[in-house]
PDB file of C-alpha atoms in Angstrom:
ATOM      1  CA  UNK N 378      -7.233 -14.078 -23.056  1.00 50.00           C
ATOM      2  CA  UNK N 379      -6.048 -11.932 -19.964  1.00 59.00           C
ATOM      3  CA  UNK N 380      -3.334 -10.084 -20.552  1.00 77.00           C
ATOM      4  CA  UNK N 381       0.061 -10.763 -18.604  1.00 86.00           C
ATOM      5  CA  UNK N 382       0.835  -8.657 -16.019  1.00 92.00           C
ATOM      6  CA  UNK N 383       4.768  -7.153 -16.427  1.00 94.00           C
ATOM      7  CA  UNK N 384       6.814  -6.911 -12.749  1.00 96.00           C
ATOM      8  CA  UNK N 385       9.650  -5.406 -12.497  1.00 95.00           C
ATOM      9  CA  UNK N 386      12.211  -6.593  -9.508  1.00 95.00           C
ATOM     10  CA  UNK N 387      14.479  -3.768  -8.017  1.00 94.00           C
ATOM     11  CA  UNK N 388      17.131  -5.157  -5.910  1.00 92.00           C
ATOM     12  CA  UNK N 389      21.036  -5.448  -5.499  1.00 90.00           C
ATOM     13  CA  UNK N 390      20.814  -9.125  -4.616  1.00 90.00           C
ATOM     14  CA  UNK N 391      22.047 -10.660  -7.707  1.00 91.00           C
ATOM     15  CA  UNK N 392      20.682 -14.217  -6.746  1.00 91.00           C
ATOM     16  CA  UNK N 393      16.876 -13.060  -5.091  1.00 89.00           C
ATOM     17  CA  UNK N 394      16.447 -11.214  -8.618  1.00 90.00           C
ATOM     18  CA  UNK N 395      17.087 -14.536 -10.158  1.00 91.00           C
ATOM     19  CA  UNK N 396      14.776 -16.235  -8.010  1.00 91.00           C
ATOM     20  CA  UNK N 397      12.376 -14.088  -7.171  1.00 91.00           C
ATOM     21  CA  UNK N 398      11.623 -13.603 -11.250  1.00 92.00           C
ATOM     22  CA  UNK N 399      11.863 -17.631 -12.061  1.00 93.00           C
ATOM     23  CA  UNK N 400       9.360 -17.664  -9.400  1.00 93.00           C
ATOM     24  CA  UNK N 401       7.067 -15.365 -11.086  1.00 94.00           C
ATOM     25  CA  UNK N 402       7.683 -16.261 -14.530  1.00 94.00           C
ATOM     26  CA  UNK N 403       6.267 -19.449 -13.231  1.00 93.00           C
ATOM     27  CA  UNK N 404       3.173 -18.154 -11.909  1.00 92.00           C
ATOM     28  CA  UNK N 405       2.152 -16.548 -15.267  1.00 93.00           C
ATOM     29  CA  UNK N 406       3.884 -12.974 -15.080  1.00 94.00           C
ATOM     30  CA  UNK N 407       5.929 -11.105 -17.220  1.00 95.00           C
ATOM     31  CA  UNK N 408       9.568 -10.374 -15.296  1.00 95.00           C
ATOM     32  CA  UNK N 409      12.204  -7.763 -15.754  1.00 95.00           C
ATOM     33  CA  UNK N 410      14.873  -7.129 -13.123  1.00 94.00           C
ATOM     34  CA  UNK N 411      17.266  -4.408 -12.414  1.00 94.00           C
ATOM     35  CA  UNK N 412      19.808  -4.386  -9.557  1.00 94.00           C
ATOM     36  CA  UNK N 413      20.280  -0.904  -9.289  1.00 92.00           C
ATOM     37  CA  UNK N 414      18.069   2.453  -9.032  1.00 91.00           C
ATOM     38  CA  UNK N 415      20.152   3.575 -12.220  1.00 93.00           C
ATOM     39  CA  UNK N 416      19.406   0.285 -13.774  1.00 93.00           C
ATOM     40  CA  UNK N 417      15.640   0.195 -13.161  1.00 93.00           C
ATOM     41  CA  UNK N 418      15.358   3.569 -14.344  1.00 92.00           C
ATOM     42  CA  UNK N 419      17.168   2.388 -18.079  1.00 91.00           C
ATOM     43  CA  UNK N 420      13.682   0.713 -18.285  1.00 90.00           C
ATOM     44  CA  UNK N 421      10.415   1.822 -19.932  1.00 90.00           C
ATOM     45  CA  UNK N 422       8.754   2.468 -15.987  1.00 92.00           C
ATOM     46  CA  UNK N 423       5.299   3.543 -16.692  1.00 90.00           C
ATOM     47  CA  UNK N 424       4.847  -0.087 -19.151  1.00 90.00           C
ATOM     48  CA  UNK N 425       5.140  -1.714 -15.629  1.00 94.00           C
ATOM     49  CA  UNK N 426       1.834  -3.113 -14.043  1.00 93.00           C
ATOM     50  CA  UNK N 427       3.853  -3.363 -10.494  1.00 94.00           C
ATOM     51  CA  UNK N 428       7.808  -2.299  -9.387  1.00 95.00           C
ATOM     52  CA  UNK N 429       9.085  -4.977  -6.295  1.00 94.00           C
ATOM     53  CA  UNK N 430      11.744  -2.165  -5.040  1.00 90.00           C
ATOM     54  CA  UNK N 431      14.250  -2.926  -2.255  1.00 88.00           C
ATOM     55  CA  UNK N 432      15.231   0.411   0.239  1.00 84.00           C
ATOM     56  CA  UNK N 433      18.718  -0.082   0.504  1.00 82.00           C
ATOM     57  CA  UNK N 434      20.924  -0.336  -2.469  1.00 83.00           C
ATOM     58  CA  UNK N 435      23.710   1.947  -4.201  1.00 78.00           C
ATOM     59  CA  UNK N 436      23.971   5.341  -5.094  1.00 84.00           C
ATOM     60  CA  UNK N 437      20.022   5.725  -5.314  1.00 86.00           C
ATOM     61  CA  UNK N 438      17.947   4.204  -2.793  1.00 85.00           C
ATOM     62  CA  UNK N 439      14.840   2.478  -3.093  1.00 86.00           C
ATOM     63  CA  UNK N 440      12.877   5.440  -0.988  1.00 85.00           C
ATOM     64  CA  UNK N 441      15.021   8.081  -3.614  1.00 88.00           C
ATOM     65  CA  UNK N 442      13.757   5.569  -6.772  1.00 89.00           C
ATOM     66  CA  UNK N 443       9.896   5.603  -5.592  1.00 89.00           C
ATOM     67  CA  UNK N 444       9.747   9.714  -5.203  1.00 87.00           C
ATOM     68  CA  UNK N 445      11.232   9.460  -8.837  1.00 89.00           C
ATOM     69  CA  UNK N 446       8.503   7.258  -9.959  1.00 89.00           C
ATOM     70  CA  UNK N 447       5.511   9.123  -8.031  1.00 85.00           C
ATOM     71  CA  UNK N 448       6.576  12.487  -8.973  1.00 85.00           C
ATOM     72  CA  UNK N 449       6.791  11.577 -12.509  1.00 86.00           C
ATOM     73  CA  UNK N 450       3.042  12.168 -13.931  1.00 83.00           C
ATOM     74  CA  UNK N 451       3.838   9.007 -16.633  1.00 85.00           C
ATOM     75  CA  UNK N 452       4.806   6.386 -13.889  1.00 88.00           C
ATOM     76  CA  UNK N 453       2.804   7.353 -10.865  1.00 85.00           C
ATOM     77  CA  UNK N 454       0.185   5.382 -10.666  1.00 85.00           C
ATOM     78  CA  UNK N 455       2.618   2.324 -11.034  1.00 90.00           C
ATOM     79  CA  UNK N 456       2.076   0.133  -7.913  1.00 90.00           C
ATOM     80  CA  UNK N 457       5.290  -0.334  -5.813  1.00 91.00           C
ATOM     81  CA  UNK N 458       5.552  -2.735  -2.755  1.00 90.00           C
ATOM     82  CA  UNK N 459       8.622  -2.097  -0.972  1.00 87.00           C
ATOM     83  CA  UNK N 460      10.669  -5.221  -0.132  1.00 83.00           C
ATOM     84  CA  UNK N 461      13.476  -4.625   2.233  1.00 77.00           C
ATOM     85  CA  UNK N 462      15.085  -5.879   5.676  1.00 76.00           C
ATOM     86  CA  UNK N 463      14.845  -2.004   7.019  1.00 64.00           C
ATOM     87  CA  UNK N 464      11.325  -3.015   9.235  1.00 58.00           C
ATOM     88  CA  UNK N 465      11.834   0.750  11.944  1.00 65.00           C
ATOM     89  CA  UNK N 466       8.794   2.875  12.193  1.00 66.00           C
ATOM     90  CA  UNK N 467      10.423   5.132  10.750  1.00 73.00           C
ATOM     91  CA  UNK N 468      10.888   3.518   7.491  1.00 69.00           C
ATOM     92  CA  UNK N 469       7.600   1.939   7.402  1.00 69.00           C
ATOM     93  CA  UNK N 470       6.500   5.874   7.838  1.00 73.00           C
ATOM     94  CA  UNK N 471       8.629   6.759   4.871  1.00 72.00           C
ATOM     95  CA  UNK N 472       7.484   4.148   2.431  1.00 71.00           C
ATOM     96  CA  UNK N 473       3.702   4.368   3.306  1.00 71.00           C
ATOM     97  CA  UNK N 474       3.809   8.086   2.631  1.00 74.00           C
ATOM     98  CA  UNK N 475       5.499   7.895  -0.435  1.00 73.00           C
ATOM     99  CA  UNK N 476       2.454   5.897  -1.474  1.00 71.00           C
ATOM    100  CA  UNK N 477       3.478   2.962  -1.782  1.00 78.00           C
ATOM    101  CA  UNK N 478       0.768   0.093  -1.974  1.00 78.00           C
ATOM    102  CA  UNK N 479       2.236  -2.677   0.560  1.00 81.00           C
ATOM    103  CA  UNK N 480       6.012  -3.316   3.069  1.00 81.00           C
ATOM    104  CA  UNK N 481       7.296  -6.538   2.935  1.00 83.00           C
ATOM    105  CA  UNK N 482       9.959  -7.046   5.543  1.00 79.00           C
ATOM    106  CA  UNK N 483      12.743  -9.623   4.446  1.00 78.00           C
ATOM    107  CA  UNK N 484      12.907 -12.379   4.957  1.00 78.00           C
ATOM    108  CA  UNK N 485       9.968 -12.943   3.395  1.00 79.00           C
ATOM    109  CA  UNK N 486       7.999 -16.047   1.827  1.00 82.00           C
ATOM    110  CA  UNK N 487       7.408 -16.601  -1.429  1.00 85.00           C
ATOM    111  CA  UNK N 488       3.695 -17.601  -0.963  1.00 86.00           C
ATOM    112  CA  UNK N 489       3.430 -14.166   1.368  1.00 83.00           C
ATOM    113  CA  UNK N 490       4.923 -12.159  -1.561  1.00 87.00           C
ATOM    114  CA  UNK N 491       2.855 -14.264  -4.400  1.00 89.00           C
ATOM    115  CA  UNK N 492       0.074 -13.250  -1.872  1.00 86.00           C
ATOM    116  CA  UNK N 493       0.574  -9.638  -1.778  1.00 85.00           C
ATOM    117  CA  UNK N 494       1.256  -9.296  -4.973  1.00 89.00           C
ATOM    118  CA  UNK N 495      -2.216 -10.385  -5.728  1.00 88.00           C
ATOM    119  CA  UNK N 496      -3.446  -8.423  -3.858  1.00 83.00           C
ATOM    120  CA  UNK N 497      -2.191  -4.557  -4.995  1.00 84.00           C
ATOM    121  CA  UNK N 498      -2.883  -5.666  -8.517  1.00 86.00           C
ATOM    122  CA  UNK N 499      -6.715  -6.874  -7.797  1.00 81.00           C
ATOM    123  CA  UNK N 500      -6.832  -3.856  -5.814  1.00 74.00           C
ATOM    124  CA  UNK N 501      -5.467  -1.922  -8.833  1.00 70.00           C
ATOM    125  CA  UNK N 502      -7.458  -3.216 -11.084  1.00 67.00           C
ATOM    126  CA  UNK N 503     -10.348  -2.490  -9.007  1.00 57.00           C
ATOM    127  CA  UNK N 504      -9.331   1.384  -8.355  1.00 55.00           C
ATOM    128  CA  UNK N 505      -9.174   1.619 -12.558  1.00 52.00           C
ATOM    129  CA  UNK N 506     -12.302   0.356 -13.328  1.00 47.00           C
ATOM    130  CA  UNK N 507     -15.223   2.677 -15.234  1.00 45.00           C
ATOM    131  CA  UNK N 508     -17.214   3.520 -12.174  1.00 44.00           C
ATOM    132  CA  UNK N 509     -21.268   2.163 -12.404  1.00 40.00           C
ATOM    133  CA  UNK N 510     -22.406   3.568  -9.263  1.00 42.00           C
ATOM    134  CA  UNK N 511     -22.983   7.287  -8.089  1.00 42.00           C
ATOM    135  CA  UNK N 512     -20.416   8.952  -6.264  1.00 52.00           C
ATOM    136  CA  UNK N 513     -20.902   7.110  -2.503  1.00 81.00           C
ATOM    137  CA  UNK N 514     -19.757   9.821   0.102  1.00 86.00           C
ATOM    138  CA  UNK N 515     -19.431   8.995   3.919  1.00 90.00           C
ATOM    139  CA  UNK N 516     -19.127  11.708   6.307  1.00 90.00           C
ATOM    140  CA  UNK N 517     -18.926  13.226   9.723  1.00 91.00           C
ATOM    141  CA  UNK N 518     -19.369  16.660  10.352  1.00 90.00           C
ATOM    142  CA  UNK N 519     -16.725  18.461   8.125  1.00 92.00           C
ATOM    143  CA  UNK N 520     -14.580  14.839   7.541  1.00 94.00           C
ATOM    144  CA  UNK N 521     -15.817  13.736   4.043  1.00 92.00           C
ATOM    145  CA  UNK N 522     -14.583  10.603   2.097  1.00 92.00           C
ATOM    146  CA  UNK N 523     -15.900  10.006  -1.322  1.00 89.00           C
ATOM    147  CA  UNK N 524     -15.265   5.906  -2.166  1.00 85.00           C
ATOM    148  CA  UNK N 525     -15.655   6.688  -5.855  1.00 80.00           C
ATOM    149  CA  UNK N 526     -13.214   8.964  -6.160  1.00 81.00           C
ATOM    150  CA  UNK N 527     -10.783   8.204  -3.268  1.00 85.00           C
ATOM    151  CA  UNK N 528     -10.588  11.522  -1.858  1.00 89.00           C
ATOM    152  CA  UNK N 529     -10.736  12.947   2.113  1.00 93.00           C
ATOM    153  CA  UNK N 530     -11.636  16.158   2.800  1.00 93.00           C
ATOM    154  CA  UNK N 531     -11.234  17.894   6.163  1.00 93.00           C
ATOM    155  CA  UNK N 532     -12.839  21.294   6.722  1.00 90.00           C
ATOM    156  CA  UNK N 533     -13.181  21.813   2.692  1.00 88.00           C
ATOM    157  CA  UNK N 534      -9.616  21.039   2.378  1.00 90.00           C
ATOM    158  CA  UNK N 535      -8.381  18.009   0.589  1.00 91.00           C
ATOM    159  CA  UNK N 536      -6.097  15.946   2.365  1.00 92.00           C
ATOM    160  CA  UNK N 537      -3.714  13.207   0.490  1.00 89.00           C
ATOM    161  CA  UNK N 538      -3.837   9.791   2.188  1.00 89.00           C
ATOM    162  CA  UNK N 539      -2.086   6.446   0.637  1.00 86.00           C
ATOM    163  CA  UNK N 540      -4.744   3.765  -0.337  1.00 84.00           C
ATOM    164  CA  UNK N 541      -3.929   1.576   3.318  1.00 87.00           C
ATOM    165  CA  UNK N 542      -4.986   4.744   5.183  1.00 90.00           C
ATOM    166  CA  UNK N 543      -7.753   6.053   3.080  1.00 91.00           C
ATOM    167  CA  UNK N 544      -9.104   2.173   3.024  1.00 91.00           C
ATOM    168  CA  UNK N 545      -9.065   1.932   6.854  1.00 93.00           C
ATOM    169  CA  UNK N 546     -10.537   5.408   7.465  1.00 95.00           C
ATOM    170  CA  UNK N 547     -13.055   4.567   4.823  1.00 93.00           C
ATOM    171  CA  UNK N 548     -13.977   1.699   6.979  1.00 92.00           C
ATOM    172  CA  UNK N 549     -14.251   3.664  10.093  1.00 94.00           C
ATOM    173  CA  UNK N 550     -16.906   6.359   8.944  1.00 92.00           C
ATOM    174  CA  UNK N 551     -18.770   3.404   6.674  1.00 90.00           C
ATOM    175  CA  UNK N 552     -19.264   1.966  10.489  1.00 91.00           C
ATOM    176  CA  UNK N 553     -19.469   4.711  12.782  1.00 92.00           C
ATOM    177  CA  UNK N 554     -19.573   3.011  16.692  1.00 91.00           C
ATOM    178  CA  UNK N 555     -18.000   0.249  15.647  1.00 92.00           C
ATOM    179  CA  UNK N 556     -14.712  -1.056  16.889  1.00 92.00           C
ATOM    180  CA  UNK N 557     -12.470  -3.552  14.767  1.00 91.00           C
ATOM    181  CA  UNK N 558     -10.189  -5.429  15.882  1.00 89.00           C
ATOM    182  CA  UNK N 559      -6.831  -6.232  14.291  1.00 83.00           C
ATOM    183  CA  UNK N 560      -7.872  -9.544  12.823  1.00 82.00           C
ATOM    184  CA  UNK N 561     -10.747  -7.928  11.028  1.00 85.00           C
ATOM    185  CA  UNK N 562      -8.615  -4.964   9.973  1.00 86.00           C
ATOM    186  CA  UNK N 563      -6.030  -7.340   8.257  1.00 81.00           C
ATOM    187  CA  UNK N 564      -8.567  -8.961   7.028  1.00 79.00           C
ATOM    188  CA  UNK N 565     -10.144  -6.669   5.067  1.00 81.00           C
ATOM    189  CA  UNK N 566      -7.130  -4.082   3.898  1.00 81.00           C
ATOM    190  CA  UNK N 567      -3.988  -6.466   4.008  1.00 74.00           C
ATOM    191  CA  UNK N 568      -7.002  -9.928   2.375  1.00 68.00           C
ATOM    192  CA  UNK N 569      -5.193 -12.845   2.004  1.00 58.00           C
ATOM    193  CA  UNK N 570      -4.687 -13.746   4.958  1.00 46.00           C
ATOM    194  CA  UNK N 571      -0.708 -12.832   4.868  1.00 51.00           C
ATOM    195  CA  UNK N 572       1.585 -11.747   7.572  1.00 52.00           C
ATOM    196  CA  UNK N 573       1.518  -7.832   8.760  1.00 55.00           C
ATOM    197  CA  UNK N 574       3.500  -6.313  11.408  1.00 62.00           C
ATOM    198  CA  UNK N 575       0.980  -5.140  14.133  1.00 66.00           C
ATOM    199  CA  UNK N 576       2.944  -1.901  14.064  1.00 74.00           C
ATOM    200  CA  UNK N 577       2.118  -1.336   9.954  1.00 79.00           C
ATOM    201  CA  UNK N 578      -1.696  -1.153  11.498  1.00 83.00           C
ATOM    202  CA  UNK N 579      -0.721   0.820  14.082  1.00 85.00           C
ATOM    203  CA  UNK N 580       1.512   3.618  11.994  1.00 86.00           C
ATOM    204  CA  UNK N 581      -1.381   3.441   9.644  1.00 89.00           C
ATOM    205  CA  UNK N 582      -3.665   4.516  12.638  1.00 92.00           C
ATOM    206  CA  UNK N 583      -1.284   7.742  14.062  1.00 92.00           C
ATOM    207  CA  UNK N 584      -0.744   8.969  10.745  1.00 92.00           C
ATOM    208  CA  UNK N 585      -4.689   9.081   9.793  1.00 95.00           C
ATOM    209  CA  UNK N 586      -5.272  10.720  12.724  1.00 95.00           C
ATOM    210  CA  UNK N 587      -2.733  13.795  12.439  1.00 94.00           C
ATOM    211  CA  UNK N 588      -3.844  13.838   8.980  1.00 94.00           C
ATOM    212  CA  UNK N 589      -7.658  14.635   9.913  1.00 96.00           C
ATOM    213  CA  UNK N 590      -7.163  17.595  12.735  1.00 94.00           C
ATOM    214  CA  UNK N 591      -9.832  18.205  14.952  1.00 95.00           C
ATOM    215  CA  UNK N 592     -11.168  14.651  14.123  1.00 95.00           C
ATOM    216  CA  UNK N 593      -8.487  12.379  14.619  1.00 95.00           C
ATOM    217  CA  UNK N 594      -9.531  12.610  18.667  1.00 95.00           C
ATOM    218  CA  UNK N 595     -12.855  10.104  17.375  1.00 95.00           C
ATOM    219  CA  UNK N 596     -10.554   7.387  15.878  1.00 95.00           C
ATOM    220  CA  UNK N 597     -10.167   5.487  19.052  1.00 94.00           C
ATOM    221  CA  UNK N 598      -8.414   2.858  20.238  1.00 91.00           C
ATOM    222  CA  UNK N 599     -10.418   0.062  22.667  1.00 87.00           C
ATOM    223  CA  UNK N 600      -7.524  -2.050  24.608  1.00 82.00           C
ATOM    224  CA  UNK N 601      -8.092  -5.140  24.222  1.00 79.00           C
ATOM    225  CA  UNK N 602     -10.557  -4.962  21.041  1.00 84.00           C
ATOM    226  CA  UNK N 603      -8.893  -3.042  18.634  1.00 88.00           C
ATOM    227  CA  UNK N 604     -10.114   0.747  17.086  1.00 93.00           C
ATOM    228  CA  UNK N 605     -13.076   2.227  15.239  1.00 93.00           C
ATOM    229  CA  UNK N 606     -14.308   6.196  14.669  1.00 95.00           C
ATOM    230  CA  UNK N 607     -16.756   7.159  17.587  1.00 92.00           C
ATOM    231  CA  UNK N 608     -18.490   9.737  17.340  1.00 87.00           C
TER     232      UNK N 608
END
């Protein structure tokens, strides 16, 4: 039998806590929730298969609670989707490069959030896995990804992406010369079919290509169809 997957919900909204966990508790998860930073962190964080964290709350924020968790070696690889009504750039910028696995903008569905909440903990499970295959590396000139063990190198130096970026670029050099266009993009990194802001894609796309210097001039943008890496 599968084991039960533990979530634990991070928010100051007494009543979406309460609702939010019934909901999950129905569909087969095990639910703790916290409505504080201080009160999350009373919890055991690293026996957590996935954190639901909301931005703005008390004396710690949500962005202050997820550098906590990622800079702690014990509770870093715990998946957190940020859940919040703060939808700027700028905060979408903040959360993605904190590493956090997905941005849900309230309000929010509860088949959307069921959705995506499938999805970072297939993906998860996926990442963890024993590897079968040889290391697969995909490359152009000194831009090197290596889909086995998720890492980017640009000029010999190793560059730190969050998964959404490093899954997009991956797709780019797997397909040199070939453009995507949003619909295929969500498609494949956001699966599901659930809602995205066209400007998550978009951030996504501006901060892989400061990331990658000299080659962040081939990940182009076709109006009209969408982007791809051309060499």
């Amino acid at each position: 039998m599968e084991t039960k997957k533990r979530i634990l919900v991070v928010d100051d909204e007494e009543t979406l806590c309460d609702t939010l966990g019934f909901n999950l508790e129905n569909e087969g998860y095990l639910v703790d929730t916290a409505l504080s930073a201080e009160e999350a962190m009373c919890h055991n964080l690293s026996d957590y298969d996935l954190i639901l964290l909301d931005i703005m709350m008390g004396e710690i924020s949500g962005i202050q609670l997820a550098k906590i968790i990622k800079s702690n070696p014990s509770t870093a690889s715990v998946p957190i989707i940020f859940c919040t009504a703060k939808d700027s750039e700028e905060d979408i910028i903040k959360g993605l490069d904190l590493g956090a696995d997905d941005y849900i903008t309230k309000p929010y569905s509860l088949k959307t959030m069921l959705a995506r909440i499938r999805t970072v903990l297939r993906r998860v499970s996926v990442d963890h896995a024993p590897a079968t295959t040889d290391s697969e590396i995909f490359s152009y000139k000194g831009l090197v990804l290596s889909a086995r063990n998720r890492t980017c190198m640009v000029d010999g130096k190793e560059v730190k992406m969050p998964k959404k970026e490093f899954e997009i670029l991956l797709k780019f050099l797997s397909n040199i010369g070939q453009v995507f266009s949003r619909t295929e993009l969500l498609r494949e990194i956001w699966p599901d079919e659930v809602v995205v802001l066209d400007r998550v894609i978009d951030v996504n796309i501006t901060r892989i290509r400061q990331k990658i210097g000299v080659y962040g001039k081939n990940v182009v943008t076709r109006s009209g169809y969408g982007y791809g890496f051309i060499e």
